[in-house]
Short mmCIF file of C-alpha atoms in Angstrom, two decimals:
data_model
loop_
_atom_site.label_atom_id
_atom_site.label_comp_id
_atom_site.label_asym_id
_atom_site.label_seq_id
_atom_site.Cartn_x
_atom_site.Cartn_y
_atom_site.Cartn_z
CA UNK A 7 46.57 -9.22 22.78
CA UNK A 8 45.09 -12.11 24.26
CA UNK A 9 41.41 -13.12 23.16
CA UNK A 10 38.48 -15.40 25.11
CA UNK A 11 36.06 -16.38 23.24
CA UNK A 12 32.63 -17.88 23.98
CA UNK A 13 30.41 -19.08 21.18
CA UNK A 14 27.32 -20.18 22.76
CA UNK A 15 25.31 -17.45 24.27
CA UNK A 16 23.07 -19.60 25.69
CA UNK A 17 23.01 -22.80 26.36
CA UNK A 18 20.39 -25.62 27.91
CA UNK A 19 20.04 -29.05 29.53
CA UNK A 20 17.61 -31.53 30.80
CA UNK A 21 18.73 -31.95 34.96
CA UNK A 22 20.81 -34.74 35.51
CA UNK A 23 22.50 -35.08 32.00
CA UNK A 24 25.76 -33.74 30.82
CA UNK A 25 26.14 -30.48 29.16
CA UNK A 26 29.34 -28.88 27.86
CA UNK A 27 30.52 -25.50 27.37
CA UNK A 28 33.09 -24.09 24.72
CA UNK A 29 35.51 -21.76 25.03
CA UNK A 30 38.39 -20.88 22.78
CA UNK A 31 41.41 -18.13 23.49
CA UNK A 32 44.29 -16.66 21.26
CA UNK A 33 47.79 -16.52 23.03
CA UNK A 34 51.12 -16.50 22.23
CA UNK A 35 52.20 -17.66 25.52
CA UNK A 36 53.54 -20.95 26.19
CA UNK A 37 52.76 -20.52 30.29
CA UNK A 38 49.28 -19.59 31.45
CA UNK A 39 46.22 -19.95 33.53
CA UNK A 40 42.60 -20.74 32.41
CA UNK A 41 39.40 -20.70 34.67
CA UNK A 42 35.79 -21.09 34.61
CA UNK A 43 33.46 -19.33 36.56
CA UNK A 44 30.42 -19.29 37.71
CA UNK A 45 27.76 -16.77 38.17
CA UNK A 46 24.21 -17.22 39.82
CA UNK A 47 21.46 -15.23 40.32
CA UNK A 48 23.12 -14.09 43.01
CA UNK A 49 25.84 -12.58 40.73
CA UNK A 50 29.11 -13.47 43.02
CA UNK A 51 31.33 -14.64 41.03
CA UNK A 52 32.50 -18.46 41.94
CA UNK A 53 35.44 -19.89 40.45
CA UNK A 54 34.59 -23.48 39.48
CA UNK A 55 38.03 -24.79 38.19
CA UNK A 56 41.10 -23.88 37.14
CA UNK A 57 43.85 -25.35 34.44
CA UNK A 58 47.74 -24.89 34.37
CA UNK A 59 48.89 -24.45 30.81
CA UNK A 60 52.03 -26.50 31.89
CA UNK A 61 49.98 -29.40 33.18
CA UNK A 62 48.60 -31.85 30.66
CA UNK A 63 46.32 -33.76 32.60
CA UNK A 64 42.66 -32.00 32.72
CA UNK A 65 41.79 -30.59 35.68
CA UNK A 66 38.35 -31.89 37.81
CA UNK A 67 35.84 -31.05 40.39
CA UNK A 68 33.44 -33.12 41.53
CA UNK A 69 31.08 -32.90 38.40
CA UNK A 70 33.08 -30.63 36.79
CA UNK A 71 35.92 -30.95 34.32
CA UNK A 72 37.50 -29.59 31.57
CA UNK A 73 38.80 -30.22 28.20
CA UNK A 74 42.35 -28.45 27.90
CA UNK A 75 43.56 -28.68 23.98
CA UNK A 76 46.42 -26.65 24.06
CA UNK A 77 47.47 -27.13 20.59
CA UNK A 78 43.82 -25.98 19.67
CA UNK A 79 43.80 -23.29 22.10
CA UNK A 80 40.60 -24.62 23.35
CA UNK A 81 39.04 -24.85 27.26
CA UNK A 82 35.72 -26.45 27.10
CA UNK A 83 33.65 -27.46 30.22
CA UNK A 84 31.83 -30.47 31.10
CA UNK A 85 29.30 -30.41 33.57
CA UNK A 86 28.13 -33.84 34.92
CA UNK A 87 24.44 -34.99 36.25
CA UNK A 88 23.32 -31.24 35.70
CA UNK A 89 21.08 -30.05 38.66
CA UNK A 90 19.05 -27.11 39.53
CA UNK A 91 21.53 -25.41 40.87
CA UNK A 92 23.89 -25.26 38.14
CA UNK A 93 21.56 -22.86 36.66
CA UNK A 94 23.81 -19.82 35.87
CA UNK A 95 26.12 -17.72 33.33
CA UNK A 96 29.55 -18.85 32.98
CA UNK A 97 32.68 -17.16 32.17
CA UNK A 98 36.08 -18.31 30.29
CA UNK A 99 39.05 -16.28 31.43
CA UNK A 100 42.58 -16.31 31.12
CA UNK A 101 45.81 -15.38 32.37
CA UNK A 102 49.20 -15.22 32.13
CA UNK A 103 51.74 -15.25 34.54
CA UNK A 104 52.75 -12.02 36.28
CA UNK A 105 50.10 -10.11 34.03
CA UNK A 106 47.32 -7.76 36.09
CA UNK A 107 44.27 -8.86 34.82
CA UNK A 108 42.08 -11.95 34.05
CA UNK A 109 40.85 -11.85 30.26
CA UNK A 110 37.39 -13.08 30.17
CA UNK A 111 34.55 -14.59 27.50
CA UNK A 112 31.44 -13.14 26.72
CA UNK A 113 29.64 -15.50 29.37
CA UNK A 114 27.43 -18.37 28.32
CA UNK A 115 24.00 -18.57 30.01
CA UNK A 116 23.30 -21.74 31.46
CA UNK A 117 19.95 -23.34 31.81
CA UNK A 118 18.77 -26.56 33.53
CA UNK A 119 15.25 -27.98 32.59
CA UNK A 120 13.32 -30.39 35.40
CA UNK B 16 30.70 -13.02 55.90
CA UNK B 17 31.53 -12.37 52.54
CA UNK B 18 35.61 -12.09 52.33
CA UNK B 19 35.23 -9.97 49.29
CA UNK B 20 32.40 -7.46 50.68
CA UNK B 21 31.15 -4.34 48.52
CA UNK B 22 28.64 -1.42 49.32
CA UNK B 23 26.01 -0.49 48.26
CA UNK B 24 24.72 -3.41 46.39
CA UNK B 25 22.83 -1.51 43.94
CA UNK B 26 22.34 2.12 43.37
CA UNK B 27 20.71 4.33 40.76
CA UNK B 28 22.09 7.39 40.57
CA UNK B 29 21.39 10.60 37.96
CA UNK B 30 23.52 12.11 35.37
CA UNK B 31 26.20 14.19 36.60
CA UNK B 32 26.19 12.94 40.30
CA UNK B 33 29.28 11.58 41.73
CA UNK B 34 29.13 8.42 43.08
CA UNK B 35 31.53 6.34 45.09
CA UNK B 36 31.66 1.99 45.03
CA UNK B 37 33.27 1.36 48.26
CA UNK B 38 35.14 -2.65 48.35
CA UNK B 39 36.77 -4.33 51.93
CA UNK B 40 38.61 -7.73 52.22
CA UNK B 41 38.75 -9.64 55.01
CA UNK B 42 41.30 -12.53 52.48
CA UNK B 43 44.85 -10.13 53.69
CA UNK B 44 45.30 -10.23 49.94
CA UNK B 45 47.42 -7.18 48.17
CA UNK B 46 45.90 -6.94 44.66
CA UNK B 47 42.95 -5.30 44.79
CA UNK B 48 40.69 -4.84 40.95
CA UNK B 49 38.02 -3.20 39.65
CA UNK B 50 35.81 -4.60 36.98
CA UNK B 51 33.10 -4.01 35.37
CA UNK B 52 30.33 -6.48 33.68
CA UNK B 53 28.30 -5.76 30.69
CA UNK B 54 26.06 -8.01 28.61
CA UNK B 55 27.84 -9.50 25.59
CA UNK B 56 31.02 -7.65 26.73
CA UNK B 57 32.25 -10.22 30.12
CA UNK B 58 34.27 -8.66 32.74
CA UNK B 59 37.12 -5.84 31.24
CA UNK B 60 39.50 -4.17 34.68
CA UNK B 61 38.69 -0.52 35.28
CA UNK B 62 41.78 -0.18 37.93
CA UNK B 63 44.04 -2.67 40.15
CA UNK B 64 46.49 -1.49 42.80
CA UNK B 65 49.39 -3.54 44.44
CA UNK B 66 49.74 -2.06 47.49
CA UNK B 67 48.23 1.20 49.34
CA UNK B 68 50.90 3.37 47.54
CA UNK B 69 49.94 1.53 44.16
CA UNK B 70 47.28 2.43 41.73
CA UNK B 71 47.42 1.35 37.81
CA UNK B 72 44.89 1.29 35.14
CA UNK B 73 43.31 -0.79 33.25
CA UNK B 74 41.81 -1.06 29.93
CA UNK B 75 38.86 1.44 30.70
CA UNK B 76 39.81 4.07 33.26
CA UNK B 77 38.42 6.40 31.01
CA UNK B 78 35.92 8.49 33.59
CA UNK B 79 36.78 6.60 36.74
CA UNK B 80 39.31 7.23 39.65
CA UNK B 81 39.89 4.65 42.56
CA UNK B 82 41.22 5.16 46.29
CA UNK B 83 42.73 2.34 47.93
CA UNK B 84 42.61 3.37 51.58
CA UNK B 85 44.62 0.88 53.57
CA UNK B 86 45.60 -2.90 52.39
CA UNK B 87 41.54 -3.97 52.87
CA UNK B 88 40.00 -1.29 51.04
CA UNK B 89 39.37 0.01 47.75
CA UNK B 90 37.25 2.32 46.24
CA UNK B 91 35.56 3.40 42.87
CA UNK B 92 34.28 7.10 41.86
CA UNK B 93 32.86 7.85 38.67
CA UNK B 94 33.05 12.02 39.35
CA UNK B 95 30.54 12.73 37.22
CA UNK B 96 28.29 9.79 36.37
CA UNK B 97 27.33 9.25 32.47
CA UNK B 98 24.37 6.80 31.22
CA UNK B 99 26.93 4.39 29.63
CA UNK B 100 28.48 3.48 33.25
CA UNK B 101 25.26 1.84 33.92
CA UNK B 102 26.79 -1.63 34.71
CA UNK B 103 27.76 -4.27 37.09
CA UNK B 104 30.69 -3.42 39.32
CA UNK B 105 33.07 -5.85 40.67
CA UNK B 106 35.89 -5.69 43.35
CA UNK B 107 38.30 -8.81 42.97
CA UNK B 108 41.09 -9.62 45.10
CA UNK B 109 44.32 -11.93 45.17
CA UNK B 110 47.35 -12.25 46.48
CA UNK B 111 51.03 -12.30 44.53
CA UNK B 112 51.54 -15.05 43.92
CA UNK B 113 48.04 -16.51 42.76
CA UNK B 114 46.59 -16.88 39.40
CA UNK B 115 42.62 -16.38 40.03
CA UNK B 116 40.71 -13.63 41.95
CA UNK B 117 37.83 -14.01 44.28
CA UNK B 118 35.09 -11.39 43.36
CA UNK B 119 32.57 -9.74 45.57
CA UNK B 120 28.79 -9.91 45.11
CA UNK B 121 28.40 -7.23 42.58
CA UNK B 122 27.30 -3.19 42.59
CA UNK B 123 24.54 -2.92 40.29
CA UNK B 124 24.79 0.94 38.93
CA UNK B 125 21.70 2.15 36.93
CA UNK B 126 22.86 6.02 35.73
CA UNK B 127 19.89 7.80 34.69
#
């Protein structure tokens, strides 16, 4: 069965510095999806970015992007000039093609200092 | 609006009550899911359904039945609510041929 894990429970960083998350999944799959999301205060869930297994070029979005090792199995994200509102708990998940579900993390809590 | 829109937003509720988390979509999306959130634990899919004549389970139906009422709407029961279902309950949608969901804001459910 396919695994997400996220080691940091908690992590922290001083506004408008760079911060990055880890995440690491087990998969025998070849062919797959990978996401971060995002989850305020608010608690809606936000996708931030996504990754193609198939593509090797990291995916970006505006100040975020990702580290895609496949060979590691690893899906780390970079957050760039950290603000305010980047304050949040963010979740790993994966999927495979055609399967039901997204497989997610444990969440890693995000805080930004002033 | 909220595409992804579910009611009530929280809701505490006592032992043994049934209780119903009620989901809509305004996305025209087919998959409809169920998850639920707990700390330490991330998001794990209670039920998903296809279509309106399509209902599955996921890897905790255990104590939970859905109801997915036309192609926009989707609903949770627990029939007879238990402390451990306090949680945080999320509808997700997408459509075939998409890899990610888009999630609604969240039921809060305190059982007491």
């Amino acid at each position: 069965a396919q695994t997400v894990t996220q080691s940091q429970p908690e992590m922290s960083v001083q506004e408008a510095e760079t911060v990055t998350l880890s995440c690491t999944y087990d998969t025998s799959e070849s062919d797959y999806y990978l996401f971060w999301y995002k989850q305020p205060p608010s608690r809606q869930m936000i996708l931030v970015i996504r990754q193609e297994a198939y593509k090797q070029q990291n995916a970006t979005e505006n100040r975020f992007s990702v580290n895609f090792q496949k060979a590691a199995k690893s899906f780390s994200l970079k957050i760039s000039d950290s603000q305010l509102g980047d304050a949040a708990m963010y979740f790993c998940a994966y999927r495979r093609p055609g399967a039901q579900k997204l497989v997610f993390g444990q969440g890693t809590r995000l805080t930004i200092n002033p | 609006d909220a595409d992804v829109t579910q009611t009530p937003r929280n809701r505490i509720t006592k032992t043994g009550k049934r209780i119903m988390l009620e989901c809509s979509q305004t996305k025209g999306h087919d998959r409809m899911y169920w998850y639920r959130q707990d700390p330490g634990l991330g998001l794990r899919l209670i039920y998903y359904s296809f279509d309106v004549k399509d209902i599955n389970k996921g890897e905790i139906s255990d104590g939970y039945s859905v109801s997915r009422q036309a192609q926009a709407k989707f609903s949770l029961s627990l029939e007879s609510a238990i402390p451990n279902q306090t949680a945080l309950y999320f509808c997700a949608t997408s459509e075939g041929g998409m890899a990610e969901a888009f999630f609604g804001q969240g039921t809060r459910l305190t059982v007491v």
